[in-house]
C-alpha positions as semicolon CSV with decimal commas, in nm:
position;residue;x (nm);y (nm);z (nm)
1;M;12,758;7,008;10,398
2;V;12,861;7,209;10,092
3;N;13,151;7,120;9,921
4;S;13,488;7,326;10,011
5;F;13,580;7,590;9,813
6;T;13,888;7,602;9,612
7;E;14,121;7,849;9,426
8;V;13,904;7,766;9,113
9;D;13,602;7,915;9,303
10;K;13,824;8,225;9,382
11;R;13,901;8,257;9,014
12;A;13,532;8,220;8,904
13;V;13,431;8,485;9,115
14;N;13,682;8,720;8,982
15;T;13,612;8,599;8,655
16;I;13,230;8,720;8,723
17;R;13,347;9,023;8,834
18;M;13,586;9,126;8,518
19;V;13,355;9,021;8,260
20;A;13,108;9,196;8,390
21;C;13,309;9,492;8,402
22;D;13,409;9,418;8,042
23;M;13,062;9,426;7,933
24;V;12,984;9,773;8,099
25;N;13,308;9,893;7,933
26;K;13,235;9,806;7,580
27;A;12,860;9,924;7,594
28;N;13,015;10,241;7,745
29;S;12,703;10,204;7,959
30;G;12,597;10,006;8,278
31;H;12,655;9,945;8,654
32;P;12,970;9,755;8,736
33;G;12,964;9,839;9,096
34;A;12,678;9,591;9,199
35;P;12,820;9,295;8,987
36;M;13,175;9,333;9,146
37;G;13,012;9,315;9,507
38;C;12,749;9,060;9,441
39;A;12,992;8,788;9,253
40;P;13,077;8,595;9,582
41;M;12,729;8,529;9,710
42;A;12,596;8,477;9,351
43;H;12,872;8,219;9,278
44;V;12,831;8,024;9,598
45;L;12,436;8,036;9,554
46;F;12,469;7,900;9,190
47;T;12,731;7,633;9,216
48;R;12,621;7,494;9,582
49;F;12,260;7,535;9,609
50;F;12,078;7,644;9,320
51;K;11,869;7,345;9,141
52;C;11,811;7,418;8,786
53;N;11,855;7,249;8,423
54;P;12,017;7,526;8,180
55;N;11,931;7,302;7,920
56;N;11,531;7,355;7,988
57;S;11,516;7,659;8,174
58;Q;11,141;7,586;8,168
59;W;11,140;7,272;8,413
60;I;10,869;7,331;8,670
61;N;11,038;7,237;8,977
62;R;11,372;7,457;8,906
63;D;11,453;7,681;9,202
64;R;11,346;8,066;9,115
65;F;11,609;8,324;9,112
66;V;11,503;8,745;9,081
67;L;11,777;8,991;9,065
68;S;11,579;9,250;9,251
69;N;11,845;9,535;9,207
70;G;11,813;9,452;8,817
71;H;12,077;9,704;8,729
72;G;12,326;9,479;8,809
73;C;12,227;9,252;8,556
74;T;12,554;9,174;8,400
75;L;12,595;8,952;8,716
76;Q;12,314;8,758;8,593
77;Y;12,390;8,738;8,242
78;V;12,774;8,645;8,314
79;I;12,645;8,356;8,565
80;N;12,354;8,232;8,319
81;H;12,640;8,205;8,036
82;L;12,853;8,015;8,248
83;L;12,569;7,788;8,353
84;G;12,492;7,703;7,986
85;Y;12,177;7,874;7,928
86;K;12,135;8,018;7,558
87;I;12,369;8,323;7,601
88;T;12,661;8,326;7,441
89;L;12,986;8,495;7,481
90;E;12,899;8,719;7,177
91;D;12,563;8,788;7,382
92;L;12,779;8,924;7,678
93;K;12,977;9,156;7,432
94;Q;12,620;9,299;7,267
95;F;12,489;9,424;7,615
96;R;12,263;9,719;7,594
97;Q;12,282;9,714;7,235
98;Y;12,023;9,706;6,955
99;K;11,813;9,378;6,957
100;S;12,064;9,212;7,172
101;I;11,914;8,959;7,424
102;T;12,116;9,117;7,731
103;P;11,915;9,418;7,774
104;G;12,008;9,707;8,027
105;H;11,762;9,524;8,291
106;P;11,660;9,200;8,290
107;E;11,367;9,109;8,061
108;R;11,117;8,801;8,105
109;G;11,105;8,645;7,771
110;M;11,368;8,803;7,626
111;T;11,657;8,629;7,808
112;D;11,695;8,268;7,866
113;G;11,670;8,204;8,273
114;I;11,537;8,543;8,340
115;E;11,214;8,483;8,559
116;V;11,097;8,829;8,598
117;T;11,134;9,154;8,467
118;T;11,318;9,383;8,734
119;G;11,459;9,734;8,718
120;P;11,244;9,938;8,899
121;L;11,385;9,850;9,279
122;G;11,146;9,705;9,498
123;Q;10,961;9,505;9,242
124;G;11,181;9,216;9,219
125;I;11,173;9,100;9,587
126;S;10,777;9,149;9,571
127;N;10,794;8,909;9,266
128;A;10,995;8,697;9,465
129;V;10,732;8,661;9,747
130;G;10,463;8,566;9,437
131;L;10,690;8,279;9,329
132;A;10,716;8,155;9,682
133;I;10,355;8,155;9,706
134;A;10,304;7,991;9,420
135;E;10,540;7,698;9,479
136;E;10,356;7,680;9,840
137;H;10,000;7,643;9,670
138;L;10,099;7,385;9,406
139;A;10,293;7,184;9,685
140;A;9,987;7,177;9,864
141;T;9,757;7,071;9,585
142;F;9,964;6,818;9,453
143;N;10,251;6,663;9,650
144;R;10,130;6,332;9,796
145;P;10,361;6,127;10,045
146;G;10,676;5,996;9,883
147;F;10,593;6,256;9,574
148;E;10,731;6,576;9,658
149;L;10,652;6,708;9,304
150;F;10,661;7,085;9,392
151;N;10,962;7,166;9,638
152;N;11,164;7,428;9,512
153;Y;11,313;7,786;9,649
154;T;11,294;8,120;9,561
155;F;11,617;8,316;9,574
156;T;11,658;8,697;9,543
157;I;11,939;8,952;9,574
158;C;11,827;9,287;9,688
159;G;12,016;9,588;9,777
160;D;11,963;9,890;9,995
161;G;11,736;10,078;9,741
162;C;11,515;9,770;9,685
163;L;11,443;9,763;10,083
164;Q;11,367;10,134;10,071
165;E;11,093;10,083;9,845
166;G;10,746;10,076;9,975
167;V;10,631;9,769;9,764
168;A;10,901;9,559;9,926
169;S;10,798;9,649;10,272
170;E;10,430;9,564;10,191
171;A;10,562;9,236;10,024
172;A;10,804;9,172;10,277
173;S;10,516;9,185;10,562
174;M;10,295;8,957;10,355
175;A;10,568;8,705;10,311
176;G;10,616;8,714;10,675
177;H;10,242;8,679;10,732
178;F;10,203;8,371;10,520
179;K;10,540;8,195;10,664
180;L;10,690;8,134;10,318
181;G;10,983;7,920;10,433
182;K;11,116;7,868;10,110
183;L;11,222;8,232;10,038
184;I;11,593;8,359;10,096
185;A;11,651;8,713;10,008
186;L;12,035;8,787;10,010
187;Y;12,071;9,121;10,095
188;D;12,343;9,314;9,944
189;A;12,418;9,587;10,185
190;N;12,717;9,763;10,043
191;N;12,618;10,099;10,268
192;I;12,620;10,307;9,918
193;Q;12,359;10,457;9,710
194;I;12,364;10,758;9,438
195;D;12,360;11,005;9,668
196;G;12,656;10,879;9,907
197;E;12,664;10,671;10,220
198;L;12,343;10,549;10,336
199;C;12,393;10,764;10,662
200;V;12,234;11,054;10,457
201;Q;11,902;10,883;10,398
202;F;11,871;10,537;10,557
203;T;11,961;10,460;10,918
204;E;11,690;10,226;11,038
205;D;11,795;9,891;11,173
206;V;11,662;9,687;10,833
207;C;11,752;9,367;11,032
208;A;11,528;9,448;11,335
209;R;11,254;9,542;11,073
210;F;11,227;9,187;10,877
211;K;11,259;9,041;11,256
212;A;10,934;9,212;11,317
213;Y;10,780;9,089;10,993
214;G;10,848;8,710;11,133
215;W;11,140;8,652;10,913
216;Q;11,473;8,473;11,003
217;V;11,771;8,700;10,994
218;L;12,132;8,570;10,931
219;K;12,428;8,779;10,877
220;V;12,766;8,744;10,690
221;A;13,039;9,003;10,780
222;D;13,258;8,980;10,503
223;G;13,068;8,891;10,170
224;D;13,359;9,024;9,963
225;N;13,566;8,705;10,036
226;D;13,429;8,474;10,285
227;L;13,253;8,221;10,051
228;E;13,240;7,966;10,321
229;A;13,045;8,210;10,552
230;I;12,782;8,277;10,257
231;A;12,726;7,899;10,211
232;N;12,704;7,844;10,586
233;A;12,421;8,114;10,584
234;I;12,230;7,959;10,316
235;E;12,249;7,610;10,431
236;E;12,125;7,772;10,778
237;A;11,848;7,948;10,596
238;K;11,709;7,630;10,448
239;K;11,718;7,436;10,745
240;D;11,409;7,660;10,876
241;T;11,130;7,646;10,647
242;T;10,852;7,770;10,892
243;R;10,969;8,169;10,812
244;P;11,135;8,328;10,503
245;T;11,516;8,416;10,566
246;L;11,681;8,751;10,490
247;I;12,051;8,711;10,521
248;Y;12,241;9,037;10,551
249;I;12,592;9,028;10,352
250;R;12,804;9,332;10,420
251;T;12,981;9,370;10,085
252;T;13,166;9,644;9,907
253;I;13,066;9,805;9,606
254;G;13,297;9,768;9,295
255;F;13,527;9,539;9,504
256;G;13,870;9,569;9,376
257;S;13,839;9,887;9,208
258;L;14,049;10,211;9,323
259;L;13,667;10,355;9,329
260;Q;13,567;10,059;9,553
261;G;13,304;10,178;9,823
262;T;13,184;10,500;9,657
263;P;12,910;10,622;9,496
264;K;13,133;10,657;9,149
265;V;13,165;10,295;9,097
266;H;12,761;10,257;9,077
267;G;12,661;10,347;8,743
268;S;12,961;10,474;8,531
269;P;13,209;10,229;8,340
270;L;13,552;10,161;8,472
271;K;13,840;10,289;8,254
272;S;14,010;10,035;8,072
273;D;14,309;10,071;8,250
274;E;14,160;10,049;8,586
275;I;13,989;9,742;8,470
276;A;14,327;9,588;8,363
277;R;14,476;9,684;8,702
278;I;14,216;9,475;8,866
279;K;14,243;9,170;8,652
280;K;14,625;9,174;8,719
281;V;14,537;9,203;9,117
282;F;14,299;8,926;9,094
283;G;14,534;8,699;8,920
284;L;14,343;8,726;8,564
285;D;14,518;8,822;8,212
286;P;14,519;9,199;8,199
287;T;14,560;9,196;7,844
288;K;14,235;9,010;7,775
289;T;13,868;9,071;7,768
290;F;13,571;8,881;7,782
291;D;13,792;8,631;7,909
292;V;13,683;8,297;8,113
293;P;13,938;8,034;8,197
294;E;13,873;7,677;8,122
295;D;13,856;7,563;8,471
296;V;13,592;7,797;8,567
297;Y;13,362;7,650;8,257
298;A;13,425;7,314;8,368
299;L;13,301;7,403;8,724
300;Y;12,971;7,549;8,575
301;N;12,940;7,262;8,388
302;E;12,954;7,028;8,641
303;V;12,639;7,239;8,786
304;N;12,486;7,197;8,452
305;Q;12,519;6,836;8,404
306;R;12,389;6,801;8,771
307;G;12,074;6,997;8,649
308;T;12,009;6,737;8,381
309;V;12,018;6,465;8,627
310;L;11,786;6,637;8,856
311;E;11,517;6,715;8,622
312;K;11,539;6,353;8,481
313;E;11,506;6,226;8,867
314;W;11,152;6,479;8,882
315;N;11,060;6,317;8,565
316;D;11,114;5,954;8,676
317;L;10,909;6,072;8,994
318;F;10,621;6,234;8,815
319;E;10,600;5,931;8,611
320;R;10,559;5,722;8,925
321;Y;10,291;5,985;9,055
322;A;10,079;5,972;8,745
323;S;10,059;5,590;8,799
324;V;9,925;5,591;9,157
325;Y;9,742;5,952;9,104
326;P;9,639;5,973;8,731
327;T;9,389;6,234;8,784
328;E;9,612;6,495;8,959
329;A;9,873;6,404;8,683
330;N;9,648;6,481;8,410
331;E;9,547;6,813;8,593
332;I;9,924;6,919;8,588
333;K;9,976;6,841;8,236
334;R;9,675;7,014;8,133
335;R;9,805;7,332;8,341
336;L;10,147;7,314;8,211
337;R;10,030;7,337;7,848
338;G;9,859;7,623;7,915
339;E;9,517;7,507;7,851
340;L;9,209;7,616;8,049
341;P;8,961;7,333;8,148
342;K;8,700;7,197;7,861
343;D;8,419;7,412;7,813
344;W;8,453;7,643;8,099
345;E;8,304;7,941;7,925
346;K;7,970;7,737;7,886
347;L;7,942;7,818;8,255
348;L;7,958;8,227;8,194
349;P;7,570;8,359;8,275
350;R;7,390;8,525;7,996
351;Y;7,112;8,795;8,045
352;T;6,817;8,934;7,878
353;P;6,652;9,291;7,930
354;E;6,404;9,110;8,153
355;D;6,627;9,026;8,410
356;K;6,673;9,308;8,711
357;P;6,909;9,570;8,719
358;I;7,246;9,480;8,929
359;A;7,561;9,628;9,012
360;T;7,840;9,508;8,766
361;R;8,065;9,430;9,094
362;K;7,775;9,181;9,201
363;L;7,743;9,018;8,841
364;S;8,109;8,965;8,869
365;E;8,045;8,798;9,175
366;T;7,771;8,593;9,011
367;V;8,075;8,491;8,752
368;L;8,327;8,390;9,010
369;N;8,096;8,161;9,210
370;S;8,012;8,022;8,801
371;I;8,394;7,928;8,709
372;C;8,600;7,939;8,998
373;E;8,558;7,586;9,097
374;A;8,598;7,478;8,716
375;I;8,907;7,669;8,678
376;P;9,120;7,585;8,981
377;E;9,401;7,768;8,865
378;F;9,210;8,117;8,909
379;I;9,313;8,231;9,246
380;G;9,326;8,553;9,382
381;G;9,164;8,783;9,645
382;S;9,144;9,161;9,766
383;A;9,311;9,453;9,938
384;D;9,075;9,429;10,262
385;L;8,790;9,519;10,051
386;T;8,634;9,172;10,008
387;A;8,306;9,285;10,148
388;S;8,305;9,574;9,885
389;N;8,494;9,405;9,584
390;L;8,276;9,065;9,617
391;T;8,541;8,864;9,520
392;R;8,511;8,560;9,754
393;W;8,308;8,281;9,581
394;K;8,098;8,062;9,778
395;T;8,346;7,760;9,843
396;A;8,665;7,969;9,844
397;K;8,922;7,856;10,136
398;D;9,162;8,106;10,225
399;F;9,541;8,068;10,149
400;Q;9,697;8,070;10,504
401;A;10,008;7,941;10,660
402;N;9,953;7,555;10,708
403;D;9,953;7,619;11,089
404;S;9,764;7,919;11,130
405;G;9,414;7,777;11,203
406;I;9,229;7,996;10,924
407;G;9,326;7,842;10,602
408;D;9,622;7,658;10,456
409;Y;9,827;7,652;10,169
410;S;9,608;7,493;9,929
411;G;9,366;7,762;9,936
412;R;9,296;7,985;9,670
413;Y;9,159;8,306;9,822
414;F;9,404;8,561;9,949
415;H;9,378;8,822;10,218
416;F;9,629;9,088;10,042
417;G;9,567;9,341;10,303
418;V;9,573;9,714;10,251
419;R;9,868;9,651;10,025
420;E;9,772;9,734;9,691
421;H;10,123;9,793;9,501
422;A;10,261;9,464;9,682
423;M;9,912;9,278;9,554
424;A;10,003;9,368;9,201
425;A;10,368;9,272;9,251
426;V;10,325;8,971;9,402
427;M;10,043;8,872;9,141
428;N;10,313;8,897;8,862
429;G;10,516;8,672;9,066
430;M;10,242;8,398;9,105
431;S;10,192;8,448;8,721
432;A;10,570;8,387;8,640
433;Y;10,596;8,075;8,834
434;G;10,408;7,883;8,562
435;C;10,187;7,574;8,603
436;G;9,900;7,785;8,427
437;I;9,834;8,013;8,756
438;I;9,601;8,299;8,655
439;P;9,612;8,536;8,951
440;F;9,382;8,823;9,031
441;G;9,363;9,100;9,302
442;A;9,089;9,335;9,377
443;G;9,048;9,686;9,522
444;F;8,860;10,024;9,429
445;L;8,944;10,141;9,115
446;N;9,077;10,474;9,225
447;F;9,340;10,307;9,432
448;I;9,501;10,112;9,142
449;G;9,716;10,429;9,112
450;Y;9,907;10,270;9,426
451;A;10,011;9,971;9,261
452;L;10,102;10,108;8,904
453;G;10,470;10,059;8,914
454;A;10,369;9,664;8,884
455;V;10,061;9,711;8,678
456;R;10,338;9,874;8,454
457;L;10,547;9,546;8,472
458;S;10,248;9,328;8,421
459;S;10,204;9,474;8,096
460;I;10,557;9,471;8,002
461;S;10,630;9,117;8,116
462;K;10,309;9,007;7,937
463;H;10,192;8,848;8,254
464;Q;9,812;8,696;8,258
465;V;9,685;8,891;8,568
466;V;9,348;9,017;8,605
467;Y;9,259;9,322;8,842
468;I;8,911;9,333;8,955
469;M;8,837;9,685;9,035
470;T;8,503;9,813;9,184
471;H;8,359;10,139;9,273
472;D;8,473;10,285;8,904
473;S;8,324;10,621;8,895
474;I;8,149;10,917;9,056
475;G;7,882;10,639;9,141
476;V;8,095;10,617;9,474
477;G;7,871;10,900;9,560
478;E;7,935;11,013;9,939
479;D;8,297;10,882;9,955
480;G;8,411;11,193;9,740
481;P;8,665;11,297;9,505
482;T;8,933;11,109;9,707
483;H;8,764;10,810;9,597
484;Q;8,613;10,883;9,275
485;P;8,803;10,790;8,961
486;I;8,835;11,076;8,726
487;E;9,174;11,031;8,523
488;T;9,212;10,683;8,627
489;Y;9,048;10,524;8,274
490;A;9,291;10,763;8,050
491;M;9,571;10,654;8,256
492;L;9,519;10,295;8,213
493;R;9,426;10,299;7,848
494;A;9,730;10,506;7,772
495;Q;9,966;10,190;7,894
496;P;10,049;9,956;7,599
497;N;9,927;9,590;7,624
498;L;9,653;9,623;7,862
499;N;9,294;9,544;7,816
500;V;9,086;9,807;8,021
501;I;8,776;9,673;8,049
502;R;8,425;9,858;8,173
503;P;8,142;9,641;8,100
504;A;7,755;9,792;8,116
505;D;7,593;9,479;8,188
506;G;7,577;9,119;8,281
507;N;7,635;9,007;7,953
508;E;7,938;9,235;7,900
509;V;8,093;9,116;8,259
510;S;8,075;8,772;8,139
511;A;8,254;8,886;7,825
512;A;8,510;9,043;8,009
513;Y;8,622;8,750;8,218
514;L;8,608;8,558;7,901
515;Q;8,861;8,806;7,750
516;A;9,062;8,804;8,051
517;L;9,117;8,458;8,085
518;T;9,199;8,379;7,753
519;S;9,454;8,643;7,705
520;K;9,782;8,488;7,800
521;T;9,990;8,771;7,709
522;T;9,788;9,067;7,834
523;P;9,678;9,177;8,160
524;S;9,336;9,301;8,205
525;V;9,154;9,546;8,445
526;L;8,783;9,515;8,502
527;C;8,619;9,844;8,611
528;L;8,308;9,739;8,760
529;T;8,001;9,975;8,939
530;R;7,911;10,013;9,296
531;Q;7,555;10,102;9,162
532;N;7,293;9,872;8,974
533;L;7,283;9,879;8,600
534;P;7,002;9,728;8,386
535;Q;7,044;9,466;8,149
536;L;7,079;9,571;7,815
537;N;6,880;9,495;7,496
538;G;7,130;9,414;7,223
539;S;7,426;9,327;7,428
540;S;7,582;8,983;7,399
541;I;7,915;8,809;7,520
542;E;8,016;8,768;7,178
543;K;7,943;9,138;7,085
544;A;8,127;9,247;7,367
545;L;8,451;9,065;7,276
546;K;8,485;9,310;6,984
547;G;8,576;9,581;7,230
548;A;8,260;9,802;7,084
549;Y;7,989;9,715;6,891
550;V;7,618;9,842;6,813
551;L;7,360;9,816;7,071
552;Q;7,087;9,998;6,912
553;D;7,025;10,151;6,611
554;E;6,782;10,338;6,403
555;P;6,757;10,368;6,017
556;N;6,920;10,704;5,883
557;A;7,111;10,779;6,210
558;K;7,185;11,139;6,253
559;L;7,438;11,092;6,551
560;T;7,619;10,803;6,732
561;L;7,643;10,804;7,099
562;I;7,898;10,585;7,244
563;A;7,985;10,493;7,613
564;S;8,137;10,265;7,840
565;G;8,018;10,104;8,184
566;S;7,720;10,303;8,340
567;E;7,714;10,548;8,080
568;V;7,569;10,298;7,806
569;S;7,215;10,266;7,999
570;L;7,215;10,664;8,028
571;C;7,286;10,693;7,618
572;V;7,001;10,440;7,571
573;D;6,760;10,687;7,764
574;A;6,905;10,982;7,577
575;A;6,832;10,819;7,246
576;K;6,483;10,758;7,367
577;I;6,437;11,088;7,410
578;L;6,615;11,216;7,085
579;K;6,384;10,953;6,896
580;E;6,085;11,139;7,049
581;E;6,225;11,472;6,903
582;G;6,282;11,330;6,537
583;I;6,648;11,251;6,599
584;P;6,737;10,916;6,514
585;V;7,042;10,816;6,715
586;R;7,249;10,496;6,692
587;V;7,401;10,378;7,059
588;V;7,761;10,188;7,063
589;S;7,869;10,012;7,368
590;M;8,243;10,046;7,408
591;P;8,389;9,817;7,685
592;C;8,713;9,796;7,588
593;Q;8,889;10,061;7,367
594;N;9,201;9,825;7,309
595;L;9,003;9,556;7,188
596;F;8,786;9,760;6,936
597;D;9,129;9,902;6,801
598;A;9,221;9,556;6,716
599;Q;8,965;9,488;6,484
600;S;8,939;9,547;6,121
601;E;8,902;9,845;5,984
602;A;8,600;9,729;5,810
603;Y;8,459;9,672;6,122
604;R;8,533;9,985;6,282
605;E;8,405;10,188;6,003
606;E;8,074;9,964;6,030
607;V;8,044;10,060;6,403
608;L;8,138;10,420;6,359
609;P;8,081;10,526;6,028
610;K;8,314;10,850;5,934
611;D;8,010;11,033;5,788
612;I;7,804;11,029;6,131
613;P;7,897;11,279;6,424
614;V;7,976;11,087;6,746
615;L;7,889;11,208;7,106
616;S;8,104;11,013;7,376
617;V;7,950;11,001;7,717
618;E;8,181;10,872;8,017
619;A;8,187;10,960;8,394
620;G;8,574;11,037;8,357
621;T;8,815;11,282;8,191
622;T;8,740;11,339;7,808
623;F;9,081;11,296;7,756
624;G;9,125;11,007;7,492
625;W;8,786;11,015;7,322
626;A;8,896;11,263;7,057
627;K;9,010;10,917;6,868
628;Y;8,629;10,819;6,834
629;A;8,432;11,129;6,912
630;T;8,330;11,429;6,758
631;E;8,256;11,598;7,095
632;S;8,269;11,441;7,426
633;I;8,067;11,486;7,760
634;G;8,265;11,398;8,069
635;I;8,411;11,512;8,383
636;N;8,771;11,726;8,366
637;T;8,744;11,823;8,702
638;F;8,768;11,616;9,045
639;G;8,424;11,496;9,171
640;L;8,236;11,574;9,509
641;S;8,078;11,426;9,785
642;A;7,730;11,396;9,745
643;P;7,452;11,092;9,692
644;A;7,545;10,935;9,367
645;K;7,234;11,065;9,187
646;Q;7,299;11,417;9,295
647;V;7,667;11,380;9,145
648;F;7,547;11,248;8,823
649;E;7,307;11,563;8,764
650;H;7,558;11,781;8,880
651;F;7,804;11,691;8,603
652;G;7,514;11,679;8,370
653;L;7,553;11,283;8,302
654;V;7,169;11,244;8,284
655;P;6,956;11,145;7,980
656;T;6,787;11,500;7,943
657;E;7,129;11,680;7,935
658;V;7,288;11,415;7,696
659;A;6,999;11,437;7,459
660;K;7,024;11,853;7,515
661;K;7,393;11,807;7,394
662;A;7,349;11,581;7,132
663;K;7,074;11,806;6,969
664;L;7,318;12,087;6,947
665;L;7,618;11,857;6,780
666;V;7,346;11,751;6,536
667;E;7,265;12,112;6,452
668;K;7,614;12,212;6,429
669;T;7,699;11,917;6,207
670;K;7,427;11,960;5,958
671;P;7,546;11,982;5,573
672;T;7,527;12,305;5,461
673;I;7,477;12,419;5,094
674;P;7,823;12,432;4,955
675;P;7,944;12,747;4,774
676;Q;7,911;12,779;4,365
677;N;8,245;12,693;4,308
678;E;8,224;12,370;4,550
679;K;8,131;12,043;4,383
680;K;7,769;11,946;4,479
681;N;7,827;11,606;4,583
682;S;8,041;11,691;4,855
683;S;7,983;11,376;5,132
684;P;7,885;11,433;5,495
685;R;8,219;11,344;5,587
686;V;8,401;11,611;5,365
687;I;8,153;11,866;5,527
688;L;8,232;11,730;5,901
689;S;8,614;11,740;5,797
690;R;8,557;12,115;5,710
691;I;8,396;12,175;6,032
692;F;8,596;11,976;6,269
693;G;8,920;11,872;6,090
694;L;8,943;11,485;6,036
695;R;8,792;11,297;6,385
696;R;9,015;10,997;6,299
697;E;9,211;10,805;6,032
């Protein structure tokens, strides 16, 4: 039973409401309504139930909190300040200001105590599912009788908008299937959105829907005032660890304001005189701003001190655990340090041209079978395409509820279902949990479009997640344009902090995994073929890690052919044709543009000399290749349904056609005799610049 609530608790709730209003008012920007409505549930959660140590926000067994309706972030900033996280009163005053640590939506890595970046609705509750999955997995892997090292809860506050987003539905369905009993969602049911009352757009029975997902559903009738009811609901939720819980809490947006219960209080600051009026009604000093009574600070300081004790008790428990289970303890320590197992990279397969042609998705499967047992923190699965993505290694065990009979929580392979968006959002949550977890998710490359909202947050949040995407081009063939990526490469490459890697053979596939598993702050997308590709002469893991490299070269090359993935071997064949016709050609493989751009200027110039014309070849849009190429061969329409060989022929992606266009480019860029008044020592680069304009800086 939780401690009873006093006048200090009521004062704390109202203080949270009004400091949040002061923040929005000072910034003249923000969302006061949600914090005013959610303050009671947040106060009850953090003072009576939440396990954390604000003096060490990275304590691994802390409870996790996600504010899914991230626009209400002043709520979290104020509470974290009260708890003693590294957020000062001055930081609160700098809300939404240049270089402040209190941005307009919560951002992981910027503000102490923030677990995940939220703002796009639905993402936060989906991240919470991933956080809960990580806890269950680590508990099943490392806990022993008498040693519950991992037993934290994951709490999230979400609103009507979050629960309308499709990603939240996908993730909630997944949470119900996995029976994530330590996941508790507090539903801020305020009946208001920007366009008005919910009756204009959202009339479903949310509680019935979540019951159908397999969640426990509890209700609080008065979330504005009834702290006891909120506490009783959370206590009841924690008793049932066989299923996740949704607590429907009826609240009033902008509680206390004359505009309460209307859309007008959602996203606009309240006027200063209105804020003063509300403070007076709440029994607070209307003449003060950013004012926190001493007894409120004292109440939250008790929580802070309790957290210090909780972490010390956990550290003592871990020491005893280490004496009984030293191997497991050392494994936990390694993961907490963020180190991969020693010499794991030596397990990566290497290939020579004598090895047979293999699809890069199959080469990926070989890598997974080689490394997954050695890297137990590398966990993941497929969006109902395991047999196509080839992502399940031979010794894999499924992650399932312990009573499912088809796996348990110690399993590392996930059947995400046809839920690409939730898969990506859940992976972000799994990564955010810590303890070294590196999640991967697989699907067809074209359908990463379903997941882009979460993929973008992978990059913003610097999550080390790996997207293993197969069927990466028109090589899909008969499935046709709905399944053939055209614009996808360019779309993904345009995203900052995302390594899009399209390997051309087995060595480059091994390099892709080496890069992905060592890029601690950058997510990766591996684009893999359905069709077989030859093992290339001149490729290596080490070269591919530079993003682009000279695969094959000829003295006095007249042209550089550059390509990624399946088109690299096409260029090799085209270069043979050109050589027979007296045109020496360099072939460059570019598995990852982002990695190449990060190399030194000298190396980039060495690979792509500015005085040699460049022809890019890729089975996708030519958009983006102008940065590297003089001209490009690609596909700027959608694909078509036919056997793959015919589709490649239709779009001119065959050696003879590439050679033909290469000859035309060489002819166009031949140096011409300069006019009499022009210096005779004009370099080829000057001539190329005159003809085409500078290709790149």
